[in-house]
mmCIF file of C-alpha atoms in Angstrom:
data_model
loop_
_atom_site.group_PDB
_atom_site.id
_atom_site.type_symbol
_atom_site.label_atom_id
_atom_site.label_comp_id
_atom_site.label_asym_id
_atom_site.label_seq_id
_atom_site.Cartn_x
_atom_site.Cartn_y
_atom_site.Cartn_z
ATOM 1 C CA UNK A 1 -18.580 -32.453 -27.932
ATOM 2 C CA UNK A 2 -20.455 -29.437 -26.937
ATOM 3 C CA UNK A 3 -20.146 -27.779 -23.655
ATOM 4 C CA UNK A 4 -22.859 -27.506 -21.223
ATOM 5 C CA UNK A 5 -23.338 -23.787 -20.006
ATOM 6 C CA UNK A 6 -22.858 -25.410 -16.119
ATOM 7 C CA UNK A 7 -19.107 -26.320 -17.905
ATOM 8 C CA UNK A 8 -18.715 -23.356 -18.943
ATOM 9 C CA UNK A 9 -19.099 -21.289 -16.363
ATOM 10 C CA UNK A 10 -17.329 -24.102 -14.432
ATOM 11 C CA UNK A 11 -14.346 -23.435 -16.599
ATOM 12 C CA UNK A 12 -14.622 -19.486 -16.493
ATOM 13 C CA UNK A 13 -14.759 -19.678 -12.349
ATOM 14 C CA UNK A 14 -11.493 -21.803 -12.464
ATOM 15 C CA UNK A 15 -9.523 -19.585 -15.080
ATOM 16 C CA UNK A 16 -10.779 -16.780 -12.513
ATOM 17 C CA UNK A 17 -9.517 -18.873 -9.549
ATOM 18 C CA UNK A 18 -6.204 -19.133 -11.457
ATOM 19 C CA UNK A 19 -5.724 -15.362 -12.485
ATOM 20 C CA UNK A 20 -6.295 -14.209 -8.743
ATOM 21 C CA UNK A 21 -3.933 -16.748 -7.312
ATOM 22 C CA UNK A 22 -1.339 -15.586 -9.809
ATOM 23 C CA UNK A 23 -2.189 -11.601 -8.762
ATOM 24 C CA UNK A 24 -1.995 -12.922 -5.215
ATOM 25 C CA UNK A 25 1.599 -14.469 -5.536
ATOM 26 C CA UNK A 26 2.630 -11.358 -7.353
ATOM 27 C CA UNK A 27 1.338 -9.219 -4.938
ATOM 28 C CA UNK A 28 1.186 -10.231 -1.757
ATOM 29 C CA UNK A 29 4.791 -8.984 -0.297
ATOM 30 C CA UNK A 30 3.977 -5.275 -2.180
ATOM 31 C CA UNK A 31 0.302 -5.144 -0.878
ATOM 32 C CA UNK A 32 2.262 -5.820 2.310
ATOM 33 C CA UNK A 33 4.845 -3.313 2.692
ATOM 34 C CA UNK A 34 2.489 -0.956 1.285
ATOM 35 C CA UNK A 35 0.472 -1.240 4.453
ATOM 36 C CA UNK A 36 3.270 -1.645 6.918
ATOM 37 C CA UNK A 37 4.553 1.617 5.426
ATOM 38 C CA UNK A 38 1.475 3.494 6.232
ATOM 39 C CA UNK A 39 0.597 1.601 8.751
ATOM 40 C CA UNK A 40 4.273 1.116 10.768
ATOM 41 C CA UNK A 41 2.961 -2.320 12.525
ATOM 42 C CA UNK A 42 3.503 -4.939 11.648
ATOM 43 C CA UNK A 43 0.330 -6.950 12.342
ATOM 44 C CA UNK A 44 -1.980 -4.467 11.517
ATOM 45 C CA UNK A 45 -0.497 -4.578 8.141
ATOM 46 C CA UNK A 46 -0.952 -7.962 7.899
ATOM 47 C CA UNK A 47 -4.590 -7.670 8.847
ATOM 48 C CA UNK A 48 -5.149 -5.396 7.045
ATOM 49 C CA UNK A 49 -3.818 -6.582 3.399
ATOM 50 C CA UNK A 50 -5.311 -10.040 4.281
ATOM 51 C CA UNK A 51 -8.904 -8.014 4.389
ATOM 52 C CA UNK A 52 -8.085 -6.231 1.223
ATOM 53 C CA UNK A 53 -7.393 -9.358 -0.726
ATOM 54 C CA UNK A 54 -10.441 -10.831 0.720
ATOM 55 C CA UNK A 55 -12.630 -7.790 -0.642
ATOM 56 C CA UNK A 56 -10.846 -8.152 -3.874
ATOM 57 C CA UNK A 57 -11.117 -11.732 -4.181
ATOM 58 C CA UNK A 58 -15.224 -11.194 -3.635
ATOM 59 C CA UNK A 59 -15.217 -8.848 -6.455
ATOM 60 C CA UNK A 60 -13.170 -11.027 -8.722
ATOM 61 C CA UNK A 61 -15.365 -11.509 -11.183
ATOM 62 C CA UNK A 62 -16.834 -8.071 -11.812
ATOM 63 C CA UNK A 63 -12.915 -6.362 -12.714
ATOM 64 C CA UNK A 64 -12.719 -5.139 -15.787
ATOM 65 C CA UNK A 65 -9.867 -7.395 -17.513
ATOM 66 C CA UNK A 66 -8.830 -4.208 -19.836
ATOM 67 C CA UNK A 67 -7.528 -2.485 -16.310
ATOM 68 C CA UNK A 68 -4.736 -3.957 -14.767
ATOM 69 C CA UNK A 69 -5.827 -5.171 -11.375
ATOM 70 C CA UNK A 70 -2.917 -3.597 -9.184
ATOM 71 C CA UNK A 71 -4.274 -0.074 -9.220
ATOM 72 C CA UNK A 72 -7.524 -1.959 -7.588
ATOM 73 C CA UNK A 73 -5.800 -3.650 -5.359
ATOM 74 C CA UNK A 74 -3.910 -0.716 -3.743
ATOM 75 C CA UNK A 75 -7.359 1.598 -3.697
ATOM 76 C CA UNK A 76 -9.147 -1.169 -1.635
ATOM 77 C CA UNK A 77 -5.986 -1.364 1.076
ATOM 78 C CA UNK A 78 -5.980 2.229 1.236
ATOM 79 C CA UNK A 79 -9.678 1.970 2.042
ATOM 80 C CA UNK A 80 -8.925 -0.108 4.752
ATOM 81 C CA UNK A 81 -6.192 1.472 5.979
ATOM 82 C CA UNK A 82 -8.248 4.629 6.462
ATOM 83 C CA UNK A 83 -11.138 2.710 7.780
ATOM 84 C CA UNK A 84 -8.630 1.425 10.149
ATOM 85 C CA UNK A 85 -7.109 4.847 10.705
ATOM 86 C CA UNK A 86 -10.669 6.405 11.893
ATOM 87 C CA UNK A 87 -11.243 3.019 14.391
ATOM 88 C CA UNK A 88 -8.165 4.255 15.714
ATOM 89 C CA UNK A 89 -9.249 7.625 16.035
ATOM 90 C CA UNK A 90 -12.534 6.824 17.373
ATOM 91 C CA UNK A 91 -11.614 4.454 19.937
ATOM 92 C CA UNK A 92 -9.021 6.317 20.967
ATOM 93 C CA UNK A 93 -6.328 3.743 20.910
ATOM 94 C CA UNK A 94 -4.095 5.718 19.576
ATOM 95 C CA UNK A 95 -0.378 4.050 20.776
ATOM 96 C CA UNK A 96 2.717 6.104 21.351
ATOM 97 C CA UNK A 97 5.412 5.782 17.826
ATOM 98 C CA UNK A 98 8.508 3.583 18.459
ATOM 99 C CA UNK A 99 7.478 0.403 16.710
ATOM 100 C CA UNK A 100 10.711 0.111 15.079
ATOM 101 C CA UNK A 101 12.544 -3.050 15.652
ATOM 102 C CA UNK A 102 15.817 -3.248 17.867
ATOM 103 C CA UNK A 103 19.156 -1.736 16.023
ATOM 104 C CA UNK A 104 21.439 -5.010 16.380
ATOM 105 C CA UNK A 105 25.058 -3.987 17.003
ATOM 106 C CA UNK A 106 26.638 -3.959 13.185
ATOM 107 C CA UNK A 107 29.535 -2.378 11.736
ATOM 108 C CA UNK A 108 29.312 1.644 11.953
ATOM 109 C CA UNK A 109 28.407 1.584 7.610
ATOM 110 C CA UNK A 110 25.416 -0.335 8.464
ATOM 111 C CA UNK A 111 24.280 1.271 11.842
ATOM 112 C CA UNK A 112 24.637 4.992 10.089
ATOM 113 C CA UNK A 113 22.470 3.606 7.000
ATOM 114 C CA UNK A 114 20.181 2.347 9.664
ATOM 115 C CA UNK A 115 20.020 6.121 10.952
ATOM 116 C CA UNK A 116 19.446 7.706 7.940
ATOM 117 C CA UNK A 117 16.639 4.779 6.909
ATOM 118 C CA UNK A 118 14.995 6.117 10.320
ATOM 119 C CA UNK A 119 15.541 10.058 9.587
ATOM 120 C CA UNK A 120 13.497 9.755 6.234
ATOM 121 C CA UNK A 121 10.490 7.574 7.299
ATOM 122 C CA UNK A 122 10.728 9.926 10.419
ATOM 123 C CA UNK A 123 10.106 12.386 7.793
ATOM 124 C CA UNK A 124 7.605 10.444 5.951
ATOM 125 C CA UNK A 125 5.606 10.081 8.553
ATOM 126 C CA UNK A 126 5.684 13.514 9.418
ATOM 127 C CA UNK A 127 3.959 13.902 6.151
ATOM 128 C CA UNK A 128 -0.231 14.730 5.785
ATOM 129 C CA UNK A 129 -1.801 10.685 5.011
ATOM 130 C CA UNK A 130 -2.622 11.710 1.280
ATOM 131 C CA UNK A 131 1.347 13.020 0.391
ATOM 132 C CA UNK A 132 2.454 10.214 2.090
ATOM 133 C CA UNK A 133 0.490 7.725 0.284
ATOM 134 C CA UNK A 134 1.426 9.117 -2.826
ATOM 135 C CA UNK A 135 4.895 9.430 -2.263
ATOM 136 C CA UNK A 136 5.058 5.824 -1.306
ATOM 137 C CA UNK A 137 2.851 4.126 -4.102
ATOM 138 C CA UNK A 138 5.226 6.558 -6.439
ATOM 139 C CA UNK A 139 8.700 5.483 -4.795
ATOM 140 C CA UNK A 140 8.734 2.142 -3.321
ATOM 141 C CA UNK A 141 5.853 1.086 -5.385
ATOM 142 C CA UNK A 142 6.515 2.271 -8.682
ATOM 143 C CA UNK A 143 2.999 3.018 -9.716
ATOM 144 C CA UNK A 144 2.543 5.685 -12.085
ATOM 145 C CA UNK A 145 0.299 9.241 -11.629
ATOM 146 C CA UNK A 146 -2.310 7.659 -13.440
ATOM 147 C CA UNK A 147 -2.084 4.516 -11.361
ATOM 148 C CA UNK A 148 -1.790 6.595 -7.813
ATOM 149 C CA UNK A 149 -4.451 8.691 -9.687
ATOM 150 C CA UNK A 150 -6.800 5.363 -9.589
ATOM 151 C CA UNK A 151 -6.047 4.319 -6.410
ATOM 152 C CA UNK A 152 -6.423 7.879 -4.352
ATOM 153 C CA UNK A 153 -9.316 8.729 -6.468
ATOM 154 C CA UNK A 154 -8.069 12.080 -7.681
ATOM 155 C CA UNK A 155 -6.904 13.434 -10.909
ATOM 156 C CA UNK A 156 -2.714 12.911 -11.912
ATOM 157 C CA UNK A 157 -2.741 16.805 -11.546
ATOM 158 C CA UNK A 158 -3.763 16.236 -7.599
ATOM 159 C CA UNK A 159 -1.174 13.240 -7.594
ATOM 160 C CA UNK A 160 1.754 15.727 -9.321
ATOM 161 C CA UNK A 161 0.714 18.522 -5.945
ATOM 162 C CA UNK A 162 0.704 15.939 -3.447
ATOM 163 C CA UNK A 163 4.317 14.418 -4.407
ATOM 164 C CA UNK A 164 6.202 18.212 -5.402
ATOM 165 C CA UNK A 165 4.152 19.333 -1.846
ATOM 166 C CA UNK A 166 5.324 16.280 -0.058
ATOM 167 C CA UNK A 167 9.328 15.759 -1.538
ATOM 168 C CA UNK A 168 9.292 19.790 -0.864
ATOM 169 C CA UNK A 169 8.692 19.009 2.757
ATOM 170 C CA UNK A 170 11.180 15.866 2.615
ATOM 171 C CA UNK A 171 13.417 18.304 1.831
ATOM 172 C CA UNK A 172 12.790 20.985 4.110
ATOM 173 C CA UNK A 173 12.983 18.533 7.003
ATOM 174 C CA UNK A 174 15.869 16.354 5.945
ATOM 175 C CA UNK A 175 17.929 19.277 4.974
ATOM 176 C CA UNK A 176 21.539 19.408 7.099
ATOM 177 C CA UNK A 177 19.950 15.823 9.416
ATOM 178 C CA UNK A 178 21.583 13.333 5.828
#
């Protein structure tokens, strides 16, 4: 039996359906922390990765299958996140830091790893948006130059600057506080 071109492109929007559900389940909880990280709310990070995955899922069909679709992914959140960032900015809504959730009472091991968690992103934060980025999508993310590369829209040589620029600083502002 011969297909029908209606069947086939039928059958090429439901293997596309099926490859971006699969991305989604992969990616979801990274997209997520990736934009809580640089974001340090919690519902603005969900916000704003839902409206990433809703941009990607519109393009869908025009990514280029030799590319793996991560690197996308990250670049549109970013977008958003700066987009965000300049709302902020232009509204002026800009909220005082201290987001952080209540320290529970927990043996002394736990509460001083708790205080050194809070000393680094202190530091991170501290950081200018583009180091930070990098150094996040490089350390809790585990993309590569190339892949921070994609997403930041610079070339690996900018990516290798931003992250010696920004652990230099880590260190600098960490030193004698770990």
């Amino acid at each position: 039996m011969v297909e029908t071109p209606a069947e086939t492109a039928r059958e090429a929007v439901v293997e596309a359906e099926g490859d971006f559900v699969a991305f989604f389940r992969e990616y979801r909880n990274r997209a997520f922390h990736f934009a809580l990280q640089l974001t340090g709310s919690r519902e603005d990070a969900m916000d704003l990765t839902q409206e990433a995955f809703l941009r990607l899922h519109r393009h869908w069909g025009r990514r280029d299958p030799n590319r793996p679709p991560g690197p996308w992914l990250y670049a549109i959140l970013r977008h958003a996140i700066v987009d965000w960032r300049r709302r902020l900015r232009r509204d002026e809504v800009l909220e005082a830091s201290g987001e952080g959730a209540a320290v529970e009472s927990r043996p002394d091991v736990l509460a001083e790893r708790q205080e050194r968690a809070a000393l680094v992103w202190e530091a991170i934060r501290r950081l200018p948006p583009e180091q930070r980025e990098a150094v996040i999508l490089r350390d809790w993310h585990g993309l590569s130059y190339k892949e921070i590369a994609q997403v930041q829209g610079v070339s690996t040589g900018v990516v290798g600057s931003r992250l010696f620029d920004a652990r230099e600083k880590l260190r600098k502002h960490l030193k004698g506080r770990l």
